[in-house]
Amino acid sequence: MRWWDIEPVLALERVLFPEDAWSRGMFWSELAHARGAGANRRYVVAEAEDGRLAGYAGFAASGGLGDVQTIAVDREHWGTGLGARLLTDLLGWATRFECTEVLLEVRVDNHRAQRLYERFGFAPIGFRRGYYQPGNVDALVMRLTMAPAPPAGGPGAPAAPGSQGSLHG
Ligand SMILES: CC(C)(COP(=O)(O)OP(=O)(O)OC[C@H]1O[C@@H](n2cnc3c(N)ncnc32)[C@H](O)[C@@H]1OP(=O)(O)O)[C@@H](O)C(=O)NCCC(=O)NCCS
């Protein structure tokens, strides 16, 4: 995602999150941390064949902890696997940012998104009461424990036994 994507992203944001859409300034602020030395954000857009915005997603990393900040797909593309592709991209960056775990919040009534996250190995760990305002809707907090990087020693080294989390669900 670059600055010129912000207007179409905002339009989709307002459709998909009518009660608590991010502002233009929030996207500008996130993108400011997505490039250059010390970048700790990943913001990505997906375009349809006709060049129109089909979806977007954003991720923040700090101190080994990752956070899926947003993921959104235009309704006409729902169920095509785009949500999964966007999440796969973010989790690839979680590895690059050397995150050991990734957290996210999702509305308790958003079962479609929860199913997507579960397929990738996210598990519920608690609630944030009244997280979404207005409406006073609780957030379910979900966590993915990242598989440790294979030990230096060459390709094919086996994963540590009992390691959790899967990038591809
Ligand atoms: C949540 C969201 C991002 C999911 O996006 P999506 O593109 O529909 O996600 P996917 O297509 O990867 O997966 C959704 C379903 O399509 C199915 N699917 C995936 N690839 C498919 C394919 N090629 N053909 C048919 N179905 C497919 C999946 O199995 C999944 O089914 P399920 O609902 O039974 O689990 C999207 O619904 C959205 O933007 N919602 C509004 C915003 C939102 O709630 N964001 C999350 C905030 S926490």
PDB file of N, CA, C and O and ligand atoms in Angstrom, residues 16-17 54 56 68-75 77-86 104-107 110-117 119-120 132, ligand 1:
ATOM      1  N   LEU A  16     -16.888  -1.487   4.861  1.00  0.00           N
ATOM      2  CA  LEU A  16     -16.735  -2.727   5.633  1.00  0.00           C
ATOM      3  C   LEU A  16     -16.741  -2.491   7.138  1.00  0.00           C
ATOM      4  O   LEU A  16     -17.088  -3.387   7.907  1.00  0.00           O
ATOM      5  N   PHE A  17     -16.310  -1.306   7.567  1.00  0.00           N
ATOM      6  CA  PHE A  17     -16.268  -1.002   9.006  1.00  0.00           C
ATOM      7  C   PHE A  17     -17.018   0.317   9.253  1.00  0.00           C
ATOM      8  O   PHE A  17     -16.418   1.315   9.663  1.00  0.00           O
ATOM      9  N   ALA A  54      -9.282  -4.655  -4.457  1.00  0.00           N
ATOM     10  CA  ALA A  54     -10.065  -5.820  -4.050  1.00  0.00           C
ATOM     11  C   ALA A  54      -9.922  -6.095  -2.558  1.00  0.00           C
ATOM     12  O   ALA A  54     -10.794  -6.721  -1.955  1.00  0.00           O
ATOM     13  N   TYR A  56      -7.186  -5.248   1.263  1.00  0.00           N
ATOM     14  CA  TYR A  56      -5.951  -4.703   1.834  1.00  0.00           C
ATOM     15  C   TYR A  56      -5.765  -5.296   3.219  1.00  0.00           C
ATOM     16  O   TYR A  56      -6.700  -5.846   3.820  1.00  0.00           O
ATOM     17  N   VAL A  68      -1.894  -8.253  13.804  1.00  0.00           N
ATOM     18  CA  VAL A  68      -2.670  -8.056  12.572  1.00  0.00           C
ATOM     19  C   VAL A  68      -3.589  -6.871  12.831  1.00  0.00           C
ATOM     20  O   VAL A  68      -4.513  -6.957  13.631  1.00  0.00           O
ATOM     21  N   GLN A  69      -3.312  -5.759  12.174  1.00  0.00           N
ATOM     22  CA  GLN A  69      -4.053  -4.546  12.487  1.00  0.00           C
ATOM     23  C   GLN A  69      -5.333  -4.411  11.679  1.00  0.00           C
ATOM     24  O   GLN A  69      -6.304  -3.853  12.169  1.00  0.00           O
ATOM     25  N   THR A  70      -5.295  -4.884  10.468  1.00  0.00           N
ATOM     26  CA  THR A  70      -6.508  -4.820   9.659  1.00  0.00           C
ATOM     27  C   THR A  70      -6.407  -5.819   8.519  1.00  0.00           C
ATOM     28  O   THR A  70      -5.302  -6.122   8.042  1.00  0.00           O
ATOM     29  N   ILE A  71      -7.564  -6.340   8.111  1.00  0.00           N
ATOM     30  CA  ILE A  71      -7.621  -7.183   6.916  1.00  0.00           C
ATOM     31  C   ILE A  71      -9.024  -7.036   6.349  1.00  0.00           C
ATOM     32  O   ILE A  71      -9.997  -7.124   7.092  1.00  0.00           O
ATOM     33  N   ALA A  72      -9.113  -6.746   5.082  1.00  0.00           N
ATOM     34  CA  ALA A  72     -10.403  -6.401   4.504  1.00  0.00           C
ATOM     35  C   ALA A  72     -10.442  -6.802   3.033  1.00  0.00           C
ATOM     36  O   ALA A  72      -9.480  -6.573   2.296  1.00  0.00           O
ATOM     37  N   VAL A  73     -11.562  -7.392   2.635  1.00  0.00           N
ATOM     38  CA  VAL A  73     -11.756  -7.826   1.243  1.00  0.00           C
ATOM     39  C   VAL A  73     -13.107  -7.280   0.764  1.00  0.00           C
ATOM     40  O   VAL A  73     -14.110  -7.380   1.481  1.00  0.00           O
ATOM     41  N   ASP A  74     -13.116  -6.699  -0.411  1.00  0.00           N
ATOM     42  CA  ASP A  74     -14.357  -6.225  -1.026  1.00  0.00           C
ATOM     43  C   ASP A  74     -15.329  -7.400  -1.141  1.00  0.00           C
ATOM     44  O   ASP A  74     -14.949  -8.493  -1.560  1.00  0.00           O
ATOM     45  N   ARG A  75     -16.594  -7.144  -0.747  1.00  0.00           N
ATOM     46  CA  ARG A  75     -17.584  -8.240  -0.692  1.00  0.00           C
ATOM     47  C   ARG A  75     -17.645  -9.058  -1.966  1.00  0.00           C
ATOM     48  O   ARG A  75     -17.853 -10.264  -1.928  1.00  0.00           O
ATOM     49  N   HIS A  77     -15.443 -10.119  -3.676  1.00  0.00           N
ATOM     50  CA  HIS A  77     -14.339 -11.088  -3.746  1.00  0.00           C
ATOM     51  C   HIS A  77     -14.331 -12.048  -2.554  1.00  0.00           C
ATOM     52  O   HIS A  77     -13.406 -12.850  -2.430  1.00  0.00           O
ATOM     53  N   TRP A  78     -15.309 -11.934  -1.676  1.00  0.00           N
ATOM     54  CA  TRP A  78     -15.341 -12.836  -0.531  1.00  0.00           C
ATOM     55  C   TRP A  78     -15.432 -14.280  -1.014  1.00  0.00           C
ATOM     56  O   TRP A  78     -16.098 -14.576  -2.014  1.00  0.00           O
ATOM     57  N   GLY A  79     -14.792 -15.183  -0.288  1.00  0.00           N
ATOM     58  CA  GLY A  79     -14.874 -16.601  -0.593  1.00  0.00           C
ATOM     59  C   GLY A  79     -14.023 -17.030  -1.765  1.00  0.00           C
ATOM     60  O   GLY A  79     -14.153 -18.151  -2.243  1.00  0.00           O
ATOM     61  N   THR A  80     -13.134 -16.163  -2.206  1.00  0.00           N
ATOM     62  CA  THR A  80     -12.257 -16.525  -3.324  1.00  0.00           C
ATOM     63  C   THR A  80     -10.850 -16.875  -2.830  1.00  0.00           C
ATOM     64  O   THR A  80      -9.961 -17.151  -3.633  1.00  0.00           O
ATOM     65  N   GLY A  81     -10.639 -16.827  -1.521  1.00  0.00           N
ATOM     66  CA  GLY A  81      -9.320 -17.112  -0.984  1.00  0.00           C
ATOM     67  C   GLY A  81      -8.454 -15.873  -0.830  1.00  0.00           C
ATOM     68  O   GLY A  81      -7.307 -15.972  -0.401  1.00  0.00           O
ATOM     69  N   LEU A  82      -9.011 -14.689  -1.148  1.00  0.00           N
ATOM     70  CA  LEU A  82      -8.186 -13.480  -1.054  1.00  0.00           C
ATOM     71  C   LEU A  82      -7.829 -13.150   0.391  1.00  0.00           C
ATOM     72  O   LEU A  82      -6.694 -12.765   0.690  1.00  0.00           O
ATOM     73  N   GLY A  83      -8.801 -13.340   1.306  1.00  0.00           N
ATOM     74  CA  GLY A  83      -8.490 -13.097   2.718  1.00  0.00           C
ATOM     75  C   GLY A  83      -7.312 -13.959   3.155  1.00  0.00           C
ATOM     76  O   GLY A  83      -6.394 -13.491   3.841  1.00  0.00           O
ATOM     77  N   ALA A  84      -7.323 -15.215   2.740  1.00  0.00           N
ATOM     78  CA  ALA A  84      -6.230 -16.126   3.098  1.00  0.00           C
ATOM     79  C   ALA A  84      -4.902 -15.675   2.471  1.00  0.00           C
ATOM     80  O   ALA A  84      -3.851 -15.751   3.106  1.00  0.00           O
ATOM     81  N   ARG A  85      -4.964 -15.165   1.240  1.00  0.00           N
ATOM     82  CA  ARG A  85      -3.720 -14.709   0.592  1.00  0.00           C
ATOM     83  C   ARG A  85      -3.147 -13.492   1.300  1.00  0.00           C
ATOM     84  O   ARG A  85      -1.925 -13.374   1.481  1.00  0.00           O
ATOM     85  N   LEU A  86      -4.036 -12.589   1.706  1.00  0.00           N
ATOM     86  CA  LEU A  86      -3.561 -11.400   2.424  1.00  0.00           C
ATOM     87  C   LEU A  86      -2.941 -11.806   3.765  1.00  0.00           C
ATOM     88  O   LEU A  86      -1.878 -11.304   4.151  1.00  0.00           O
ATOM     89  N   LEU A 104      -4.222 -10.742  17.446  1.00  0.00           N
ATOM     90  CA  LEU A 104      -5.215  -9.923  16.742  1.00  0.00           C
ATOM     91  C   LEU A 104      -6.471  -9.853  17.583  1.00  0.00           C
ATOM     92  O   LEU A 104      -6.705 -10.677  18.470  1.00  0.00           O
ATOM     93  N   GLU A 105      -7.258  -8.829  17.322  1.00  0.00           N
ATOM     94  CA  GLU A 105      -8.587  -8.717  17.923  1.00  0.00           C
ATOM     95  C   GLU A 105      -9.621  -8.842  16.806  1.00  0.00           C
ATOM     96  O   GLU A 105      -9.415  -8.311  15.725  1.00  0.00           O
ATOM     97  N   VAL A 106     -10.695  -9.516  17.121  1.00  0.00           N
ATOM     98  CA  VAL A 106     -11.779  -9.674  16.143  1.00  0.00           C
ATOM     99  C   VAL A 106     -13.101  -9.596  16.904  1.00  0.00           C
ATOM    100  O   VAL A 106     -13.204 -10.079  18.040  1.00  0.00           O
ATOM    101  N   ARG A 107     -14.098  -8.950  16.278  1.00  0.00           N
ATOM    102  CA  ARG A 107     -15.414  -8.858  16.931  1.00  0.00           C
ATOM    103  C   ARG A 107     -15.926 -10.258  17.254  1.00  0.00           C
ATOM    104  O   ARG A 107     -15.794 -11.167  16.422  1.00  0.00           O
ATOM    105  N   ASN A 110     -18.006 -11.763  14.561  1.00  0.00           N
ATOM    106  CA  ASN A 110     -17.440 -11.879  13.201  1.00  0.00           C
ATOM    107  C   ASN A 110     -16.905 -13.302  12.987  1.00  0.00           C
ATOM    108  O   ASN A 110     -15.702 -13.560  13.011  1.00  0.00           O
ATOM    109  N   HIS A 111     -17.840 -14.221  12.769  1.00  0.00           N
ATOM    110  CA  HIS A 111     -17.440 -15.637  12.693  1.00  0.00           C
ATOM    111  C   HIS A 111     -16.662 -15.951  11.426  1.00  0.00           C
ATOM    112  O   HIS A 111     -15.804 -16.824  11.411  1.00  0.00           O
ATOM    113  N   ARG A 112     -16.961 -15.228  10.351  1.00  0.00           N
ATOM    114  CA  ARG A 112     -16.248 -15.474   9.094  1.00  0.00           C
ATOM    115  C   ARG A 112     -14.754 -15.202   9.278  1.00  0.00           C
ATOM    116  O   ARG A 112     -13.903 -16.013   8.896  1.00  0.00           O
ATOM    117  N   ALA A 113     -14.433 -14.054   9.865  1.00  0.00           N
ATOM    118  CA  ALA A 113     -13.029 -13.720  10.080  1.00  0.00           C
ATOM    119  C   ALA A 113     -12.397 -14.702  11.070  1.00  0.00           C
ATOM    120  O   ALA A 113     -11.258 -15.150  10.882  1.00  0.00           O
ATOM    121  N   GLN A 114     -13.133 -15.059  12.115  1.00  0.00           N
ATOM    122  CA  GLN A 114     -12.574 -15.997  13.106  1.00  0.00           C
ATOM    123  C   GLN A 114     -12.210 -17.330  12.458  1.00  0.00           C
ATOM    124  O   GLN A 114     -11.180 -17.930  12.774  1.00  0.00           O
ATOM    125  N   ARG A 115     -13.070 -17.802  11.537  1.00  0.00           N
ATOM    126  CA  ARG A 115     -12.777 -19.079  10.849  1.00  0.00           C
ATOM    127  C   ARG A 115     -11.500 -18.967  10.032  1.00  0.00           C
ATOM    128  O   ARG A 115     -10.673 -19.881   9.996  1.00  0.00           O
ATOM    129  N   LEU A 116     -11.339 -17.811   9.368  1.00  0.00           N
ATOM    130  CA  LEU A 116     -10.115 -17.591   8.583  1.00  0.00           C
ATOM    131  C   LEU A 116      -8.896 -17.696   9.507  1.00  0.00           C
ATOM    132  O   LEU A 116      -7.924 -18.390   9.202  1.00  0.00           O
ATOM    133  N   TYR A 117      -8.946 -17.006  10.630  1.00  0.00           N
ATOM    134  CA  TYR A 117      -7.800 -17.004  11.540  1.00  0.00           C
ATOM    135  C   TYR A 117      -7.535 -18.394  12.109  1.00  0.00           C
ATOM    136  O   TYR A 117      -6.376 -18.810  12.243  1.00  0.00           O
ATOM    137  N   ARG A 119      -8.106 -21.216  10.707  1.00  0.00           N
ATOM    138  CA  ARG A 119      -7.470 -22.065   9.680  1.00  0.00           C
ATOM    139  C   ARG A 119      -5.964 -21.863   9.646  1.00  0.00           C
ATOM    140  O   ARG A 119      -5.211 -22.749   9.245  1.00  0.00           O
ATOM    141  N   PHE A 120      -5.524 -20.697  10.054  1.00  0.00           N
ATOM    142  CA  PHE A 120      -4.087 -20.405  10.063  1.00  0.00           C
ATOM    143  C   PHE A 120      -3.432 -20.737  11.404  1.00  0.00           C
ATOM    144  O   PHE A 120      -2.252 -20.461  11.601  1.00  0.00           O
ATOM    145  N   TYR A 132     -15.045  -2.585  20.907  1.00  0.00           N
ATOM    146  CA  TYR A 132     -15.538  -1.878  19.710  1.00  0.00           C
ATOM    147  C   TYR A 132     -16.640  -0.900  20.106  1.00  0.00           C
ATOM    148  O   TYR A 132     -17.690  -1.309  20.608  1.00  0.00           O
TER     149      TYR A 132
HETATM  150  C1  LIG B   1     -12.904 -11.703   6.861  1.00  0.00           C
HETATM  151  C2  LIG B   1     -12.549 -11.492   5.376  1.00  0.00           C
HETATM  152  C3  LIG B   1     -11.253 -10.701   5.272  1.00  0.00           C
HETATM  153  C4  LIG B   1     -12.377 -12.871   4.720  1.00  0.00           C
HETATM  154  O1  LIG B   1     -12.040 -12.644   3.354  1.00  0.00           O
HETATM  155  P1  LIG B   1     -12.308 -13.752   2.219  1.00  0.00           P
HETATM  156  O2  LIG B   1     -11.590 -13.297   1.007  1.00  0.00           O
HETATM  157  O3  LIG B   1     -13.761 -14.018   2.116  1.00  0.00           O
HETATM  158  O4  LIG B   1     -11.560 -15.004   2.861  1.00  0.00           O
HETATM  159  P2  LIG B   1     -11.296 -16.391   2.139  1.00  0.00           P
HETATM  160  O5  LIG B   1     -11.938 -16.432   0.802  1.00  0.00           O
HETATM  161  O6  LIG B   1      -9.847 -16.651   2.226  1.00  0.00           O
HETATM  162  O7  LIG B   1     -12.022 -17.402   3.105  1.00  0.00           O
HETATM  163  C5  LIG B   1     -13.427 -17.291   3.321  1.00  0.00           C
HETATM  164  C6  LIG B   1     -14.130 -18.562   2.879  1.00  0.00           C
HETATM  165  O8  LIG B   1     -13.969 -18.810   1.505  1.00  0.00           O
HETATM  166  C7  LIG B   1     -13.535 -20.163   1.310  1.00  0.00           C
HETATM  167  N1  LIG B   1     -12.627 -20.181   0.168  1.00  0.00           N
HETATM  168  C8  LIG B   1     -11.312 -19.884   0.185  1.00  0.00           C
HETATM  169  N2  LIG B   1     -10.796 -20.032  -1.049  1.00  0.00           N
HETATM  170  C9  LIG B   1     -11.819 -20.398  -1.847  1.00  0.00           C
HETATM  171  C10 LIG B   1     -11.923 -20.693  -3.224  1.00  0.00           C
HETATM  172  N3  LIG B   1     -10.870 -20.612  -4.040  1.00  0.00           N
HETATM  173  N4  LIG B   1     -13.130 -21.026  -3.702  1.00  0.00           N
HETATM  174  C11 LIG B   1     -14.209 -21.094  -2.888  1.00  0.00           C
HETATM  175  N5  LIG B   1     -14.162 -20.826  -1.571  1.00  0.00           N
HETATM  176  C12 LIG B   1     -12.987 -20.508  -1.062  1.00  0.00           C
HETATM  177  C13 LIG B   1     -12.830 -20.509   2.545  1.00  0.00           C
HETATM  178  O9  LIG B   1     -12.822 -21.915   2.780  1.00  0.00           O
HETATM  179  C14 LIG B   1     -13.623 -19.783   3.571  1.00  0.00           C
HETATM  180  O10 LIG B   1     -14.720 -20.591   3.918  1.00  0.00           O
HETATM  181  P3  LIG B   1     -15.280 -20.621   5.402  1.00  0.00           P
HETATM  182  O11 LIG B   1     -15.985 -19.305   5.559  1.00  0.00           O
HETATM  183  O12 LIG B   1     -16.202 -21.779   5.408  1.00  0.00           O
HETATM  184  O13 LIG B   1     -14.096 -20.751   6.312  1.00  0.00           O
HETATM  185  C15 LIG B   1     -13.692 -10.746   4.628  1.00  0.00           C
HETATM  186  O14 LIG B   1     -14.888 -11.447   4.867  1.00  0.00           O
HETATM  187  C16 LIG B   1     -13.881  -9.292   5.052  1.00  0.00           C
HETATM  188  O15 LIG B   1     -13.229  -8.397   4.536  1.00  0.00           O
HETATM  189  N6  LIG B   1     -14.786  -9.045   6.013  1.00  0.00           N
HETATM  190  C17 LIG B   1     -15.105  -7.670   6.435  1.00  0.00           C
HETATM  191  C18 LIG B   1     -13.961  -7.046   7.163  1.00  0.00           C
HETATM  192  C19 LIG B   1     -13.551  -7.870   8.361  1.00  0.00           C
HETATM  193  O16 LIG B   1     -14.383  -8.371   9.098  1.00  0.00           O
HETATM  194  N7  LIG B   1     -12.230  -8.003   8.560  1.00  0.00           N
HETATM  195  C20 LIG B   1     -11.673  -8.714   9.684  1.00  0.00           C
HETATM  196  C21 LIG B   1     -11.586  -7.802  10.850  1.00  0.00           C
HETATM  197  S1  LIG B   1     -10.877  -8.626  12.265  1.00  0.00           S
END
